[in-house]
Amino acid sequence: MTGDRMQLMLDKHELRELGLTYCRGIDRQDFALVRTLYHDDAIDDHGDMFKGGPDEYVAWLPTIMAMWDATVHSISNALYEVRGDKAEGELYVVAYHRTHAPDAKEIIVGGRYLDKYEKRGGVWKFSHRSLAMDWCNVQDVNEDDYKTFAAGAVRGRHDPGDASYAELTLFGRVGR
């Protein structure tokens, strides 16, 4: 394998890790981690919800995330085009959101992150991130489902008390 092909594979791997780390940071509400993924001059565009720089985005996140009792952002298809130190990616995402009880709802959206990346100082980060929403489903939460299908399982949490921090000690938490 040529050095150029090996570098392309490494770059695409690092870009995929960037997208997956974003999902972890959002779902665990580790906003300091999320901030590390953006260049200082980057733009995040979530449509009418938010559009701005990374510091403003991270300052906005606690407000929007307070609406949710749980979130899970999952990346499936991910296609990258790399040209030197610039790249673009289309990442398919299914994002689950559950509102707080007593009248909890599940909001599940499917869409795509349309990303632009730059490698600076040998590190890939977002330079522009936008969201294209393809579909949305809203339904009432049936609490009995959680008792039946997840009996005995630890409930996920947004904070440092989440089981992943005790079980997966290599991950750590950026925002302490």
Short mmCIF file of N, CA and C in Angstrom, two decimals:
data_model
loop_
_atom_site.label_atom_id
_atom_site.label_comp_id
_atom_site.label_asym_id
_atom_site.label_seq_id
_atom_site.Cartn_x
_atom_site.Cartn_y
_atom_site.Cartn_z
N MET A 1 0.86 -1.18 0.00
CA MET A 1 0.00 0.00 0.00
C MET A 1 0.90 1.24 0.00
N THR A 2 0.55 2.19 -0.83
CA THR A 2 1.37 3.39 -0.92
C THR A 2 1.16 4.28 0.30
N GLY A 3 2.13 5.15 0.55
CA GLY A 3 2.04 6.07 1.68
C GLY A 3 0.84 6.99 1.58
N ASP A 4 0.49 7.43 0.35
CA ASP A 4 -0.67 8.31 0.17
C ASP A 4 -1.96 7.60 0.54
N ARG A 5 -2.11 6.35 0.16
CA ARG A 5 -3.32 5.60 0.50
C ARG A 5 -3.40 5.34 1.99
N MET A 6 -2.27 5.07 2.61
CA MET A 6 -2.24 4.85 4.06
C MET A 6 -2.64 6.14 4.78
N GLN A 7 -2.13 7.28 4.33
CA GLN A 7 -2.48 8.56 4.95
C GLN A 7 -3.97 8.85 4.78
N LEU A 8 -4.51 8.54 3.61
CA LEU A 8 -5.94 8.75 3.38
C LEU A 8 -6.77 7.90 4.35
N MET A 9 -6.36 6.65 4.56
CA MET A 9 -7.06 5.79 5.51
C MET A 9 -6.99 6.36 6.93
N LEU A 10 -5.81 6.83 7.31
CA LEU A 10 -5.66 7.42 8.64
C LEU A 10 -6.51 8.68 8.79
N ASP A 11 -6.53 9.52 7.77
CA ASP A 11 -7.33 10.74 7.82
C ASP A 11 -8.81 10.41 7.96
N LYS A 12 -9.29 9.46 7.17
CA LYS A 12 -10.71 9.09 7.25
C LYS A 12 -11.04 8.48 8.61
N HIS A 13 -10.14 7.72 9.16
CA HIS A 13 -10.35 7.16 10.49
C HIS A 13 -10.45 8.28 11.53
N GLU A 14 -9.55 9.26 11.45
CA GLU A 14 -9.58 10.37 12.40
C GLU A 14 -10.85 11.19 12.25
N LEU A 15 -11.34 11.35 11.02
CA LEU A 15 -12.59 12.09 10.81
C LEU A 15 -13.77 11.33 11.39
N ARG A 16 -13.78 10.04 11.24
CA ARG A 16 -14.86 9.23 11.83
C ARG A 16 -14.83 9.33 13.36
N GLU A 17 -13.65 9.25 13.94
CA GLU A 17 -13.51 9.40 15.39
C GLU A 17 -14.00 10.77 15.85
N LEU A 18 -13.76 11.80 15.07
CA LEU A 18 -14.23 13.15 15.39
C LEU A 18 -15.75 13.17 15.50
N GLY A 19 -16.44 12.58 14.52
CA GLY A 19 -17.90 12.52 14.55
C GLY A 19 -18.44 11.71 15.71
N LEU A 20 -17.80 10.59 16.01
CA LEU A 20 -18.24 9.74 17.11
C LEU A 20 -17.99 10.41 18.47
N THR A 21 -16.87 11.10 18.58
CA THR A 21 -16.56 11.82 19.81
C THR A 21 -17.56 12.94 20.05
N TYR A 22 -17.99 13.60 18.97
CA TYR A 22 -19.03 14.62 19.09
C TYR A 22 -20.29 14.00 19.71
N CYS A 23 -20.71 12.84 19.21
CA CYS A 23 -21.91 12.19 19.74
C CYS A 23 -21.75 11.88 21.22
N ARG A 24 -20.62 11.36 21.61
CA ARG A 24 -20.38 11.08 23.04
C ARG A 24 -20.44 12.36 23.85
N GLY A 25 -19.77 13.40 23.39
CA GLY A 25 -19.76 14.66 24.12
C GLY A 25 -21.15 15.24 24.30
N ILE A 26 -21.97 15.18 23.26
CA ILE A 26 -23.34 15.68 23.35
C ILE A 26 -24.17 14.82 24.30
N ASP A 27 -24.13 13.52 24.13
CA ASP A 27 -24.98 12.63 24.92
C ASP A 27 -24.57 12.55 26.39
N ARG A 28 -23.32 12.74 26.70
CA ARG A 28 -22.86 12.75 28.08
C ARG A 28 -22.80 14.18 28.63
N GLN A 29 -23.20 15.13 27.81
CA GLN A 29 -23.17 16.55 28.15
C GLN A 29 -21.80 16.99 28.65
N ASP A 30 -20.78 16.50 27.99
CA ASP A 30 -19.41 16.91 28.25
C ASP A 30 -19.08 17.99 27.22
N PHE A 31 -19.56 19.20 27.50
CA PHE A 31 -19.48 20.28 26.52
C PHE A 31 -18.05 20.78 26.34
N ALA A 32 -17.21 20.59 27.36
CA ALA A 32 -15.80 20.93 27.19
C ALA A 32 -15.17 20.02 26.14
N LEU A 33 -15.57 18.75 26.13
CA LEU A 33 -15.10 17.83 25.09
C LEU A 33 -15.59 18.27 23.72
N VAL A 34 -16.87 18.63 23.62
CA VAL A 34 -17.43 19.09 22.34
C VAL A 34 -16.62 20.27 21.82
N ARG A 35 -16.27 21.20 22.71
CA ARG A 35 -15.54 22.41 22.28
C ARG A 35 -14.20 22.06 21.66
N THR A 36 -13.54 21.00 22.14
CA THR A 36 -12.22 20.63 21.61
C THR A 36 -12.28 20.15 20.16
N LEU A 37 -13.46 19.87 19.66
CA LEU A 37 -13.61 19.30 18.32
C LEU A 37 -13.72 20.34 17.22
N TYR A 38 -13.84 21.61 17.60
CA TYR A 38 -14.04 22.71 16.65
C TYR A 38 -12.82 23.62 16.61
N HIS A 39 -12.45 24.07 15.41
CA HIS A 39 -11.48 25.15 15.30
C HIS A 39 -12.12 26.42 15.85
N ASP A 40 -11.31 27.33 16.34
CA ASP A 40 -11.83 28.56 16.95
C ASP A 40 -12.70 29.38 16.00
N ASP A 41 -12.42 29.33 14.72
CA ASP A 41 -13.18 30.13 13.74
C ASP A 41 -14.27 29.31 13.03
N ALA A 42 -14.60 28.15 13.59
CA ALA A 42 -15.61 27.27 12.98
C ALA A 42 -17.02 27.85 13.15
N ILE A 43 -17.93 27.31 12.36
CA ILE A 43 -19.35 27.64 12.46
C ILE A 43 -20.13 26.35 12.64
N ASP A 44 -21.09 26.37 13.57
CA ASP A 44 -22.03 25.27 13.71
C ASP A 44 -23.40 25.82 13.31
N ASP A 45 -24.07 25.13 12.39
CA ASP A 45 -25.36 25.58 11.87
C ASP A 45 -26.40 24.50 12.08
N HIS A 46 -27.20 24.67 13.13
CA HIS A 46 -28.32 23.78 13.41
C HIS A 46 -29.63 24.43 12.99
N GLY A 47 -29.61 25.19 11.91
CA GLY A 47 -30.82 25.83 11.38
C GLY A 47 -31.32 26.92 12.31
N ASP A 48 -32.63 27.01 12.46
CA ASP A 48 -33.23 28.06 13.29
C ASP A 48 -32.91 27.89 14.78
N MET A 49 -32.48 26.69 15.19
CA MET A 49 -32.15 26.47 16.60
C MET A 49 -30.89 27.23 17.00
N PHE A 50 -29.85 27.14 16.16
CA PHE A 50 -28.57 27.77 16.49
C PHE A 50 -27.72 27.91 15.24
N LYS A 51 -27.04 29.04 15.14
CA LYS A 51 -25.98 29.21 14.14
C LYS A 51 -24.97 30.18 14.71
N GLY A 52 -23.72 29.71 14.82
CA GLY A 52 -22.68 30.58 15.37
C GLY A 52 -21.39 29.83 15.58
N GLY A 53 -20.49 30.48 16.30
CA GLY A 53 -19.17 29.92 16.56
C GLY A 53 -19.18 28.89 17.67
N PRO A 54 -18.05 28.21 17.86
CA PRO A 54 -17.99 27.11 18.82
C PRO A 54 -18.17 27.54 20.28
N ASP A 55 -17.67 28.70 20.67
CA ASP A 55 -17.86 29.13 22.05
C ASP A 55 -19.32 29.42 22.33
N GLU A 56 -19.98 30.07 21.38
CA GLU A 56 -21.42 30.35 21.53
C GLU A 56 -22.23 29.05 21.51
N TYR A 57 -21.82 28.12 20.66
CA TYR A 57 -22.51 26.84 20.57
C TYR A 57 -22.45 26.09 21.90
N VAL A 58 -21.25 26.01 22.47
CA VAL A 58 -21.07 25.31 23.73
C VAL A 58 -21.81 26.03 24.86
N ALA A 59 -21.89 27.35 24.80
CA ALA A 59 -22.66 28.10 25.81
C ALA A 59 -24.16 27.85 25.65
N TRP A 60 -24.63 27.62 24.43
CA TRP A 60 -26.04 27.37 24.14
C TRP A 60 -26.46 25.94 24.51
N LEU A 61 -25.56 24.99 24.39
CA LEU A 61 -25.90 23.57 24.59
C LEU A 61 -26.59 23.26 25.92
N PRO A 62 -26.13 23.77 27.06
CA PRO A 62 -26.83 23.42 28.31
C PRO A 62 -28.30 23.83 28.30
N THR A 63 -28.63 24.93 27.66
CA THR A 63 -30.02 25.38 27.59
C THR A 63 -30.88 24.39 26.82
N ILE A 64 -30.43 23.99 25.64
CA ILE A 64 -31.23 23.07 24.82
C ILE A 64 -31.22 21.66 25.41
N MET A 65 -30.09 21.25 25.95
CA MET A 65 -30.00 19.89 26.50
C MET A 65 -30.80 19.73 27.78
N ALA A 66 -31.11 20.82 28.48
CA ALA A 66 -31.93 20.75 29.69
C ALA A 66 -33.34 20.26 29.39
N MET A 67 -33.74 20.33 28.13
CA MET A 67 -35.07 19.85 27.72
C MET A 67 -35.18 18.34 27.76
N TRP A 68 -34.03 17.66 27.73
CA TRP A 68 -34.03 16.21 27.51
C TRP A 68 -33.63 15.45 28.75
N ASP A 69 -34.35 14.36 29.01
CA ASP A 69 -34.01 13.41 30.05
C ASP A 69 -32.94 12.44 29.54
N ALA A 70 -32.94 12.20 28.23
CA ALA A 70 -31.95 11.31 27.61
C ALA A 70 -31.81 11.67 26.14
N THR A 71 -30.60 11.48 25.62
CA THR A 71 -30.36 11.61 24.18
C THR A 71 -29.39 10.52 23.76
N VAL A 72 -29.54 10.08 22.52
CA VAL A 72 -28.59 9.16 21.91
C VAL A 72 -28.43 9.58 20.45
N HIS A 73 -27.23 10.00 20.10
CA HIS A 73 -26.90 10.36 18.72
C HIS A 73 -26.09 9.22 18.12
N SER A 74 -26.57 8.64 17.03
CA SER A 74 -25.92 7.48 16.41
C SER A 74 -25.55 7.79 14.97
N ILE A 75 -24.31 7.57 14.64
CA ILE A 75 -23.82 7.76 13.27
C ILE A 75 -23.87 6.40 12.57
N SER A 76 -24.40 6.39 11.36
CA SER A 76 -24.38 5.15 10.58
C SER A 76 -23.50 5.38 9.35
N ASN A 77 -24.08 5.64 8.20
CA ASN A 77 -23.29 5.88 7.00
C ASN A 77 -22.42 7.11 7.19
N ALA A 78 -21.20 7.01 6.77
CA ALA A 78 -20.28 8.15 6.86
C ALA A 78 -19.38 8.11 5.63
N LEU A 79 -19.47 9.15 4.83
CA LEU A 79 -18.67 9.23 3.61
C LEU A 79 -17.82 10.49 3.68
N TYR A 80 -16.53 10.34 3.39
CA TYR A 80 -15.60 11.46 3.49
C TYR A 80 -14.88 11.66 2.16
N GLU A 81 -14.62 12.91 1.87
CA GLU A 81 -13.78 13.28 0.74
C GLU A 81 -12.65 14.13 1.29
N VAL A 82 -11.42 13.67 1.12
CA VAL A 82 -10.25 14.33 1.69
C VAL A 82 -9.39 14.88 0.56
N ARG A 83 -9.03 16.14 0.69
CA ARG A 83 -8.11 16.80 -0.25
C ARG A 83 -7.05 17.54 0.55
N GLY A 84 -5.94 16.89 0.78
CA GLY A 84 -4.87 17.50 1.57
C GLY A 84 -5.32 17.71 3.01
N ASP A 85 -5.27 18.98 3.45
CA ASP A 85 -5.65 19.31 4.83
C ASP A 85 -7.07 19.82 4.95
N LYS A 86 -7.87 19.58 3.92
CA LYS A 86 -9.29 19.93 3.95
C LYS A 86 -10.09 18.68 3.62
N ALA A 87 -11.26 18.58 4.21
CA ALA A 87 -12.10 17.41 3.95
C ALA A 87 -13.56 17.79 4.13
N GLU A 88 -14.42 16.98 3.55
CA GLU A 88 -15.86 17.12 3.74
C GLU A 88 -16.42 15.76 4.09
N GLY A 89 -17.51 15.77 4.85
CA GLY A 89 -18.13 14.52 5.24
C GLY A 89 -19.64 14.64 5.29
N GLU A 90 -20.30 13.57 4.88
CA GLU A 90 -21.76 13.44 5.04
C GLU A 90 -21.97 12.26 5.97
N LEU A 91 -22.46 12.56 7.19
CA LEU A 91 -22.65 11.55 8.22
C LEU A 91 -24.13 11.42 8.52
N TYR A 92 -24.67 10.25 8.29
CA TYR A 92 -26.08 10.00 8.60
C TYR A 92 -26.21 9.84 10.11
N VAL A 93 -27.22 10.51 10.68
CA VAL A 93 -27.42 10.48 12.12
C VAL A 93 -28.88 10.17 12.44
N VAL A 94 -29.08 9.32 13.43
CA VAL A 94 -30.39 9.14 14.04
C VAL A 94 -30.21 9.62 15.47
N ALA A 95 -31.00 10.63 15.85
CA ALA A 95 -30.86 11.23 17.17
C ALA A 95 -32.16 11.03 17.95
N TYR A 96 -32.02 10.35 19.07
CA TYR A 96 -33.13 10.05 19.97
C TYR A 96 -33.12 11.08 21.09
N HIS A 97 -34.29 11.63 21.39
CA HIS A 97 -34.45 12.58 22.49
C HIS A 97 -35.68 12.18 23.31
N ARG A 98 -35.54 12.13 24.64
CA ARG A 98 -36.69 11.85 25.50
C ARG A 98 -36.87 13.04 26.45
N THR A 99 -38.07 13.59 26.47
CA THR A 99 -38.35 14.71 27.37
C THR A 99 -38.56 14.17 28.79
N HIS A 100 -38.66 15.08 29.72
CA HIS A 100 -38.81 14.73 31.13
C HIS A 100 -40.24 14.27 31.44
N ALA A 101 -40.35 13.37 32.44
CA ALA A 101 -41.65 12.93 32.94
C ALA A 101 -42.31 14.13 33.63
N PRO A 102 -43.59 14.15 33.82
CA PRO A 102 -44.48 13.00 33.76
C PRO A 102 -45.07 12.75 32.38
N ASP A 103 -45.08 13.71 31.50
CA ASP A 103 -45.68 13.52 30.17
C ASP A 103 -44.58 13.37 29.13
N ALA A 104 -43.68 12.44 29.36
CA ALA A 104 -42.50 12.29 28.51
C ALA A 104 -42.86 11.90 27.08
N LYS A 105 -42.13 12.45 26.16
CA LYS A 105 -42.24 12.15 24.74
C LYS A 105 -40.88 11.70 24.23
N GLU A 106 -40.92 10.88 23.19
CA GLU A 106 -39.72 10.50 22.47
C GLU A 106 -39.74 11.20 21.12
N ILE A 107 -38.67 11.90 20.84
CA ILE A 107 -38.53 12.59 19.56
C ILE A 107 -37.32 11.98 18.89
N ILE A 108 -37.56 11.36 17.76
CA ILE A 108 -36.48 10.68 17.05
C ILE A 108 -36.38 11.33 15.67
N VAL A 109 -35.20 11.84 15.39
CA VAL A 109 -34.99 12.51 14.11
C VAL A 109 -33.90 11.80 13.33
N GLY A 110 -34.05 11.80 12.05
CA GLY A 110 -33.05 11.26 11.16
C GLY A 110 -32.58 12.36 10.23
N GLY A 111 -31.31 12.43 10.06
CA GLY A 111 -30.76 13.47 9.19
C GLY A 111 -29.32 13.20 8.88
N ARG A 112 -28.67 14.25 8.44
CA ARG A 112 -27.26 14.14 8.05
C ARG A 112 -26.50 15.35 8.55
N TYR A 113 -25.31 15.10 9.09
CA TYR A 113 -24.37 16.17 9.36
C TYR A 113 -23.60 16.40 8.07
N LEU A 114 -23.59 17.62 7.63
CA LEU A 114 -22.84 18.02 6.44
C LEU A 114 -21.65 18.82 6.94
N ASP A 115 -20.51 18.17 7.01
CA ASP A 115 -19.35 18.72 7.69
C ASP A 115 -18.25 19.14 6.74
N LYS A 116 -17.55 20.18 7.17
CA LYS A 116 -16.27 20.57 6.55
C LYS A 116 -15.24 20.53 7.67
N TYR A 117 -14.08 20.01 7.33
CA TYR A 117 -13.02 19.82 8.30
C TYR A 117 -11.73 20.44 7.76
N GLU A 118 -10.88 20.81 8.69
CA GLU A 118 -9.52 21.22 8.34
C GLU A 118 -8.56 20.56 9.32
N LYS A 119 -7.42 20.16 8.77
CA LYS A 119 -6.35 19.63 9.61
C LYS A 119 -5.35 20.76 9.82
N ARG A 120 -5.23 21.18 11.07
CA ARG A 120 -4.29 22.24 11.42
C ARG A 120 -3.39 21.70 12.53
N GLY A 121 -2.11 21.91 12.38
CA GLY A 121 -1.17 21.39 13.37
C GLY A 121 -1.26 19.88 13.51
N GLY A 122 -1.66 19.22 12.41
CA GLY A 122 -1.76 17.76 12.40
C GLY A 122 -3.03 17.21 13.02
N VAL A 123 -4.00 18.09 13.37
CA VAL A 123 -5.22 17.65 14.04
C VAL A 123 -6.44 18.06 13.22
N TRP A 124 -7.30 17.09 12.93
CA TRP A 124 -8.56 17.36 12.25
C TRP A 124 -9.58 17.90 13.24
N LYS A 125 -10.28 18.98 12.84
CA LYS A 125 -11.40 19.52 13.61
C LYS A 125 -12.45 20.05 12.64
N PHE A 126 -13.63 20.27 13.19
CA PHE A 126 -14.69 20.87 12.38
C PHE A 126 -14.33 22.31 12.05
N SER A 127 -14.55 22.68 10.79
CA SER A 127 -14.47 24.09 10.40
C SER A 127 -15.88 24.62 10.10
N HIS A 128 -16.77 23.72 9.71
CA HIS A 128 -18.18 24.08 9.50
C HIS A 128 -19.01 22.82 9.64
N ARG A 129 -20.08 22.92 10.42
CA ARG A 129 -20.96 21.76 10.62
C ARG A 129 -22.38 22.24 10.45
N SER A 130 -23.13 21.57 9.59
CA SER A 130 -24.54 21.89 9.44
C SER A 130 -25.36 20.61 9.50
N LEU A 131 -26.64 20.79 9.77
CA LEU A 131 -27.54 19.67 9.95
C LEU A 131 -28.63 19.73 8.88
N ALA A 132 -28.84 18.64 8.19
CA ALA A 132 -29.97 18.49 7.27
C ALA A 132 -30.89 17.44 7.88
N MET A 133 -32.13 17.82 8.19
CA MET A 133 -33.07 16.87 8.80
C MET A 133 -33.91 16.23 7.71
N ASP A 134 -33.96 14.91 7.71
CA ASP A 134 -34.69 14.16 6.69
C ASP A 134 -36.04 13.65 7.17
N TRP A 135 -36.16 13.36 8.48
CA TRP A 135 -37.43 12.87 9.00
C TRP A 135 -37.48 13.06 10.51
N CYS A 136 -38.68 12.98 11.06
CA CYS A 136 -38.88 13.16 12.49
C CYS A 136 -40.09 12.35 12.95
N ASN A 137 -40.00 11.73 14.12
CA ASN A 137 -41.10 10.98 14.70
C ASN A 137 -41.23 11.37 16.16
N VAL A 138 -42.46 11.70 16.60
CA VAL A 138 -42.73 12.06 17.99
C VAL A 138 -43.79 11.11 18.52
N GLN A 139 -43.54 10.55 19.72
CA GLN A 139 -44.51 9.63 20.33
C GLN A 139 -44.42 9.74 21.85
N ASP A 140 -45.48 9.31 22.52
CA ASP A 140 -45.50 9.27 23.97
C ASP A 140 -44.59 8.15 24.46
N VAL A 141 -43.97 8.37 25.62
CA VAL A 141 -43.14 7.35 26.25
C VAL A 141 -44.03 6.41 27.03
N ASN A 142 -43.81 5.12 26.86
CA ASN A 142 -44.49 4.11 27.65
C ASN A 142 -43.49 3.63 28.70
N GLU A 143 -43.63 4.11 29.94
CA GLU A 143 -42.68 3.76 31.01
C GLU A 143 -42.63 2.26 31.26
N ASP A 144 -43.71 1.55 30.99
CA ASP A 144 -43.71 0.09 31.19
C ASP A 144 -42.70 -0.60 30.28
N ASP A 145 -42.46 -0.02 29.09
CA ASP A 145 -41.46 -0.59 28.19
C ASP A 145 -40.08 -0.62 28.85
N TYR A 146 -39.75 0.41 29.60
CA TYR A 146 -38.45 0.46 30.26
C TYR A 146 -38.34 -0.60 31.35
N LYS A 147 -39.46 -0.89 32.02
CA LYS A 147 -39.46 -1.90 33.07
C LYS A 147 -39.36 -3.30 32.49
N THR A 148 -39.95 -3.50 31.31
CA THR A 148 -39.98 -4.82 30.68
C THR A 148 -38.68 -5.12 29.94
N PHE A 149 -38.27 -4.21 29.06
CA PHE A 149 -37.15 -4.50 28.17
C PHE A 149 -35.80 -4.16 28.75
N ALA A 150 -35.77 -3.34 29.76
CA ALA A 150 -34.48 -2.94 30.33
C ALA A 150 -34.41 -3.24 31.83
N ALA A 151 -35.19 -4.23 32.26
CA ALA A 151 -35.22 -4.56 33.69
C ALA A 151 -33.82 -4.86 34.20
N GLY A 152 -33.44 -4.17 35.25
CA GLY A 152 -32.15 -4.39 35.87
C GLY A 152 -30.99 -3.66 35.23
N ALA A 153 -31.19 -3.09 34.06
CA ALA A 153 -30.11 -2.35 33.41
C ALA A 153 -29.95 -0.98 34.07
N VAL A 154 -28.73 -0.52 34.14
CA VAL A 154 -28.45 0.80 34.69
C VAL A 154 -29.00 1.85 33.73
N ARG A 155 -29.71 2.84 34.26
CA ARG A 155 -30.21 3.92 33.41
C ARG A 155 -29.07 4.86 33.07
N GLY A 156 -28.98 5.24 31.79
CA GLY A 156 -27.98 6.19 31.36
C GLY A 156 -28.22 7.56 31.96
N ARG A 157 -27.15 8.31 32.14
CA ARG A 157 -27.23 9.66 32.69
C ARG A 157 -26.39 10.60 31.84
N HIS A 158 -26.69 11.88 31.93
CA HIS A 158 -25.94 12.90 31.19
C HIS A 158 -24.69 13.37 31.91
N ASP A 159 -24.55 13.06 33.17
CA ASP A 159 -23.52 13.68 33.98
C ASP A 159 -22.39 12.70 34.30
N PRO A 160 -21.42 13.12 35.11
CA PRO A 160 -20.30 12.22 35.44
C PRO A 160 -20.72 10.97 36.20
N GLY A 161 -21.97 10.88 36.63
CA GLY A 161 -22.47 9.68 37.27
C GLY A 161 -22.88 8.59 36.29
N ASP A 162 -22.77 8.86 34.98
CA ASP A 162 -23.11 7.84 33.98
C ASP A 162 -22.20 6.63 34.15
N ALA A 163 -22.77 5.45 33.97
CA ALA A 163 -22.03 4.20 34.16
C ALA A 163 -20.78 4.10 33.29
N SER A 164 -20.77 4.78 32.15
CA SER A 164 -19.60 4.68 31.27
C SER A 164 -18.33 5.21 31.93
N TYR A 165 -18.46 6.19 32.83
CA TYR A 165 -17.26 6.73 33.48
C TYR A 165 -16.68 5.76 34.50
N ALA A 166 -17.52 4.95 35.13
CA ALA A 166 -17.04 3.94 36.06
C ALA A 166 -16.53 2.71 35.33
N GLU A 167 -17.24 2.32 34.27
CA GLU A 167 -16.90 1.08 33.54
C GLU A 167 -15.78 1.27 32.53
N LEU A 168 -15.73 2.43 31.90
CA LEU A 168 -14.76 2.69 30.83
C LEU A 168 -13.81 3.81 31.28
N THR A 169 -12.93 3.49 32.18
CA THR A 169 -12.09 4.51 32.82
C THR A 169 -11.08 5.16 31.88
N LEU A 170 -10.79 4.56 30.74
CA LEU A 170 -9.86 5.16 29.80
C LEU A 170 -10.45 6.39 29.11
N PHE A 171 -11.79 6.48 29.06
CA PHE A 171 -12.42 7.61 28.38
C PHE A 171 -12.26 8.90 29.15
N GLY A 172 -12.45 8.88 30.45
CA GLY A 172 -12.38 10.10 31.24
C GLY A 172 -13.46 11.09 30.86
N ARG A 173 -13.36 12.29 31.38
CA ARG A 173 -14.31 13.35 31.08
C ARG A 173 -13.51 14.63 30.97
N VAL A 174 -13.68 15.36 29.88
CA VAL A 174 -12.97 16.62 29.69
C VAL A 174 -13.54 17.67 30.62
N GLY A 175 -14.88 17.83 30.60
CA GLY A 175 -15.53 18.82 31.46
C GLY A 175 -15.69 18.26 32.86
N ARG A 176 -14.97 18.76 33.79
CA ARG A 176 -15.04 18.26 35.17
C ARG A 176 -15.74 19.25 36.06
#
